[in-house]
C-alpha positions as a printed Julia matrix, in Angstrom:
358×3 Matrix{Float64}:
 -13.66   11.4    -8.27
 -12.37   15.1    -8.07
  -8.78   16.28   -8.79
  -7.85   13.52  -11.2
  -5.91   14.16  -14.41
  -8.31   13.98  -17.44
  -6.39   15.51  -20.15
  -2.74   16.14  -21.26
  -1.94   18.24  -24.3
   1.57   18.81  -25.87
   2.56   21.82  -27.88
   5.66   22.75  -29.96
   6.74   26.31  -30.87
   6.95   27.27  -34.56
   9.66   29.96  -34.81
   8.55   31.01  -38.17
   4.99   31.89  -37.2
   5.86   32.59  -33.63
   3.02   30.48  -32.51
   2.39   27.29  -30.47
   0.89   24.46  -32.32
  -0.77   21.09  -31.14
   1.22   17.88  -31.5
  -0.44   15.27  -29.38
  -2.81   14.7   -26.47
  -3.97   12.08  -23.95
  -7.32   11.86  -22.37
  -7.94    9.89  -19.19
 -10.86    8.33  -17.42
 -10.88    7.05  -13.89
 -13.16    5.12  -11.63
 -14.53    6.08   -8.14
 -11.43    4.55   -6.53
  -9.1     6.77   -8.46
  -7.85    3.89  -10.75
  -7.25    4.74  -14.36
  -9.86    2.99  -16.55
  -9.0     4.36  -20.06
  -6.2     6.29  -21.83
  -6.76    7.58  -25.34
  -4.02    9.03  -27.46
  -4.59   11.57  -30.27
  -2.39   13.24  -32.96
  -3.21   16.66  -34.43
  -4.25   16.59  -38.04
  -3.09   19.88  -39.65
  -5.15   19.18  -42.85
  -8.36   18.61  -41.09
  -7.61   20.97  -38.14
  -8.75   18.45  -35.7
  -7.58   15.66  -33.26
  -7.47   12.15  -34.67
  -7.54    8.96  -32.7
  -4.31    6.95  -32.55
  -4.67    4.18  -29.81
  -6.29    3.62  -26.53
  -5.92    1.45  -23.39
  -8.65    0.22  -21.13
  -7.98   -1.3   -17.67
  -9.97   -3.62  -15.39
  -9.55   -4.35  -11.63
 -10.45   -7.09   -9.32
 -12.27   -6.75   -6.03
  -9.06   -5.84   -4.27
  -8.51   -3.02   -6.72
  -5.56   -4.73   -8.28
  -5.11   -4.52  -12.12
  -6.16   -7.62  -13.74
  -6.71   -6.65  -17.4
  -5.04   -4.17  -19.69
  -6.38   -3.94  -23.24
  -4.76   -2.08  -26.12
  -6.57   -0.85  -29.21
  -5.56    0.91  -32.48
  -7.78    3.28  -34.49
  -8.48    2.15  -38.12
  -8.83    5.35  -40.12
 -10.47    3.65  -43.12
 -13.46    2.2   -41.18
 -13.39    4.76  -38.35
 -13.48    2.3   -35.41
 -11.25    0.73  -32.69
  -9.62   -2.58  -33.48
  -8.1    -5.07  -30.9
  -4.36   -5.06  -30.71
  -3.13   -6.7   -27.6
  -4.03   -7.42  -23.91
  -2.37   -8.35  -20.71
  -3.97  -10.33  -18.01
  -2.8   -10.58  -14.42
  -3.28  -13.29  -11.79
  -2.42  -12.82   -7.98
  -2.06  -15.23   -5.15
  -3.83  -15.29   -1.74
  -1.3   -12.71   -0.49
  -2.1   -10.34   -3.47
   1.32  -11.01   -4.96
   1.47  -11.04   -8.83
   2.18  -14.66   -9.93
   1.25  -14.65  -13.52
   1.33  -12.09  -16.33
  -0.1   -13.28  -19.68
   0.31  -11.26  -22.95
  -1.8   -11.94  -25.86
  -2.37  -10.33  -29.32
  -5.48  -10.17  -31.58
  -5.3   -12.25  -34.81
  -7.53  -10.48  -37.38
  -7.44  -13.58  -39.64
  -8.62  -15.94  -37.0
 -10.59  -13.37  -35.16
  -9.26  -14.52  -31.74
  -6.72  -13.77  -29.09
  -3.46  -15.73  -29.33
  -1.02  -15.84  -26.4
   2.62  -14.93  -27.11
   4.37  -14.19  -23.78
   3.86  -14.97  -20.07
   5.85  -14.12  -16.92
   5.75  -16.38  -13.73
   6.8   -14.8   -10.45
   8.16  -16.56   -7.49
   8.24  -15.16   -3.89
   9.67  -16.2    -0.53
   7.65  -16.61    2.6
   7.81  -12.97    3.5
   6.65  -11.98    0.11
   9.97  -10.73   -1.41
  10.24  -11.32   -5.24
  12.9   -14.1    -5.97
  12.34  -14.69   -9.64
  10.59  -13.42  -12.76
  10.57  -16.09  -15.41
   9.4   -15.05  -18.93
   8.32  -17.35  -21.74
   7.42  -17.0   -25.31
   5.04  -19.22  -27.14
   6.32  -21.3   -30.06
   3.65  -20.83  -32.62
   4.62  -24.04  -34.45
   4.8   -26.4   -31.59
   2.31  -24.59  -29.32
   4.7   -24.98  -26.39
   6.11  -22.34  -23.95
   9.79  -21.76  -24.23
  12.22  -19.81  -22.03
  12.89  -16.26  -23.0
  14.2   -14.1   -20.14
  14.5   -14.24  -16.46
  15.52  -12.0   -13.46
  16.89  -13.42  -10.24
  16.67  -11.35   -7.0
  18.85  -11.55   -3.89
  18.54  -10.01   -0.45
  20.7    -9.53    2.76
  19.77  -10.55    6.23
  18.0    -7.16    6.61
  15.71   -8.01    3.73
  17.34   -5.27    1.5
  17.77   -5.97   -2.18
  21.42   -6.77   -3.0
  21.36   -7.88   -6.53
  19.06   -8.18   -9.63
  20.55  -10.47  -12.44
  19.19  -10.49  -15.88
  19.43  -13.5   -18.19
  18.26  -14.45  -21.74
  17.78  -17.94  -23.06
  20.54  -19.14  -25.4
  19.0   -21.63  -27.74
  22.3   -22.86  -29.18
  23.6   -23.66  -25.75
  20.14  -24.76  -24.3
  21.02  -22.78  -21.18
  20.7   -19.27  -19.65
  23.11  -16.65  -20.69
  23.79  -13.5   -18.52
  22.63  -10.16  -19.86
  23.51   -7.66  -17.08
  23.32   -7.33  -13.32
  22.8    -4.68  -10.73
  24.43   -4.98   -7.27
  23.72   -2.93   -4.22
  25.97   -2.48   -1.11
  24.62   -0.8     2.04
  26.32    0.99    4.96
  25.42    0.26    8.54
  22.57    2.8     8.45
  20.9     1.2     5.57
  21.97    3.62    2.9
  23.19    2.45   -0.47
  26.94    2.99   -0.27
  27.83    1.48   -3.63
  25.79    0.59   -6.78
  27.49   -1.65   -9.41
  26.37   -2.34  -12.99
  27.82   -5.57  -14.45
  27.95   -6.97  -17.91
  28.14  -10.58  -18.81
  31.49  -11.91  -20.46
  30.72  -14.64  -22.81
  34.18  -15.9   -22.94
  34.72  -16.22  -19.18
  31.19  -16.97  -18.49
  31.23  -14.61  -15.52
  29.87  -11.13  -14.44
  32.32   -8.38  -15.35
  32.36   -4.75  -13.86
  31.08   -2.04  -16.03
  30.05    0.96  -13.92
  29.68    1.99  -10.43
  28.48    4.77   -8.1
  29.71    5.32   -4.66
  28.12    7.54   -1.96
  29.13    9.22    1.23
  26.66   10.37    3.92
  26.37   12.31    7.09
  24.27    9.9     9.01
  23.7    12.31   11.87
  21.04   13.95    9.64
  18.1    11.91    8.5
  16.5    12.68    5.09
  13.48   14.14    6.85
  15.79   16.71    8.49
  16.5    18.26    5.11
  14.55   21.05    3.5
  14.74   20.7    -0.26
  12.99   22.47   -3.25
   9.79   20.83   -4.26
  10.87   20.64   -7.95
  14.47   20.69   -9.24
  15.9    20.97  -12.66
  17.46   17.85  -14.32
  21.01   18.71  -13.19
  19.84   18.88   -9.54
  18.15   15.4    -9.35
  20.77   14.03   -7.09
  21.38   10.58   -5.58
  20.39   11.93   -2.12
  16.73   11.21   -2.82
  17.44    7.57   -2.93
  18.52    7.28    0.8
  17.34    7.99    4.24
  20.3    10.21    5.37
  22.0    13.27    4.25
  24.12   12.61    1.11
  27.46   14.48    0.98
  29.14   12.99   -2.06
  28.47   10.89   -5.18
  31.29    9.44   -7.25
  30.54    7.67  -10.64
  33.21    5.49  -12.16
  33.87    3.34  -15.13
  35.78    0.03  -15.23
  38.56   -0.03  -17.69
  39.27   -3.85  -17.3
  41.76   -3.49  -14.28
  40.79   -0.4   -12.41
  38.11    2.27  -11.91
  38.23    5.58  -13.84
  36.31    8.29  -12.17
  33.75    9.73  -14.52
  31.97   12.29  -12.38
  32.04   13.62   -8.83
  29.22   15.54   -7.14
  29.43   17.23   -3.77
  26.36   18.44   -1.73
  26.29   21.45    0.55
  23.75   22.46    3.16
  23.03   25.58    5.16
  21.77   25.53    8.73
  18.27   26.59    9.37
  15.82   25.99   12.31
  12.31   25.48   11.51
   9.36   25.23   13.86
   7.95   22.05   12.53
   6.91   18.87   14.33
   7.95   15.31   13.81
   8.0    14.2    10.33
   7.72   10.48   10.41
   7.23    8.14    7.45
   3.93    6.5     6.87
   3.46    2.9     5.68
   2.43    2.65    2.06
   1.07    0.01   -0.25
   2.46   -0.09   -3.92
   1.02   -2.52   -6.36
   1.62   -4.22   -8.61
   5.44   -4.34   -7.84
   6.95   -5.26  -10.15
   4.89   -3.15  -12.5
   4.36   -3.17  -16.23
   1.7    -0.68  -17.13
   0.35    1.15  -14.24
   1.13    1.3   -10.55
  -1.13    2.41   -7.65
   0.23    4.26   -4.53
  -1.83    4.11   -1.32
  -0.76    5.64    2.18
  -2.21    4.06    5.33
  -2.84    7.65    6.5
  -1.96   11.1     5.2
  -3.14   13.54    2.68
  -6.07   12.92    0.22
  -3.86   14.22   -2.52
  -0.07   13.58   -2.97
   2.85   13.96   -5.33
   4.49   10.79   -6.7
   8.1    11.13   -7.69
  10.01    8.16   -9.23
  13.85    8.28   -9.49
  16.25    5.96  -11.25
  19.25    4.49   -9.42
  21.33    7.44  -10.49
  19.11    9.91   -8.9
  17.63   11.24  -12.1
  13.83   12.03  -11.92
  12.08    9.62  -14.21
   8.4    10.5   -13.44
   6.43   13.11  -11.36
   2.7    13.22  -10.97
   0.07   14.32   -8.69
  -2.57   11.73   -7.73
  -5.16   11.12   -5.07
  -4.32    8.61   -2.19
  -4.78    5.16   -3.82
  -4.51    6.44   -7.33
  -2.42    5.32  -10.29
   0.44    6.46  -12.47
   1.54    5.01  -15.84
   5.05    3.44  -15.94
   4.85    2.47  -19.59
   7.32    5.08  -20.58
  10.01    3.79  -18.03
  12.77    1.41  -18.95
  12.7    -2.0   -17.25
  14.81   -1.36  -14.13
  14.68   -0.73  -10.37
  13.43    2.72   -9.25
  12.92    4.61   -6.0
   9.53    6.26   -5.31
   8.77    9.16   -3.08
   5.27   10.24   -1.81
   5.06   13.72   -0.61
   3.0    16.77   -0.11
   5.03   20.03   -0.53
   8.2    19.65    1.42
   6.98   16.65    3.53
   7.86   13.19    2.55
   5.33   10.66    3.73
   6.87    7.46    2.31
   9.6     6.05    0.19
  10.53    2.71   -1.24
  11.72    0.68   -4.24
   9.62    0.02   -7.43
  10.6    -2.56  -10.07
   9.53   -1.9   -13.61
   9.5    -4.88  -16.08
């Protein structure tokens, strides 16, 4: 397939020699559907003046083009060949929801795959994720034991209102809180407040840690705005998370009894009339969601090629990549959290939504 990324090379600048020098590179292979099938990493060997293999990933898909196998290999320099390292297998239900993620590693002594972690996912009747339950395998007993879990809650409009993260406390033989994200919406469906909570072991309750509050002009939809295609890090604002014109964002830290304002951002817009037609959003399919390694984006209609932009919940851009419709991007470098994705072509936004990365 044309226009797919096949190589990425990184350089550093040597101020002493006033020259650029290689540091690392990735090469990629894709199938006829635009899905990534292989990703190989290299380091530059200065002594040999050539690229050296480091690791590679191979990917397999089912008949519905969903990722079902991700295999990881490391390069053995002594024998000059690839060695198994780990793999992840994915299982889906009849509605194409991910229900099982099984992680295994290669035991060189036994020359076989050994399972170590698995995730089980639970959904409601409409396909909304309710629980992500992670187990680890006890190598001595051979039994699966609780490790982590995430609970998801939604409002009457099917909007996510909270994600709670827990870890298994073996001494108490019970779940203990880690942290929690909470979302409050205005009447137009914009996120008005975002709260970050920590777990207080003494009280056994969630305690405030951080929050962001937002103000909008709901007379303007996001599609009414003309924004630069690419912005520098300081300009990646929270407005890209919502469907209306963001006017103000306030970040605050909780001191135990009240909120201390940490940062305030104001947004200003000029008036301009453009002779453009209706810019409606287009339905999109994002899978798997939640994602671990790679995620595919497909528009029901629209351009053959599009830009994928992924933002964290504070509006900072976490990933930007150009793909073909139905193609993939790697999310392996992203921290586990809830993100917002945007599919666009130039200044036109075709689709937006939420993406969970585990």
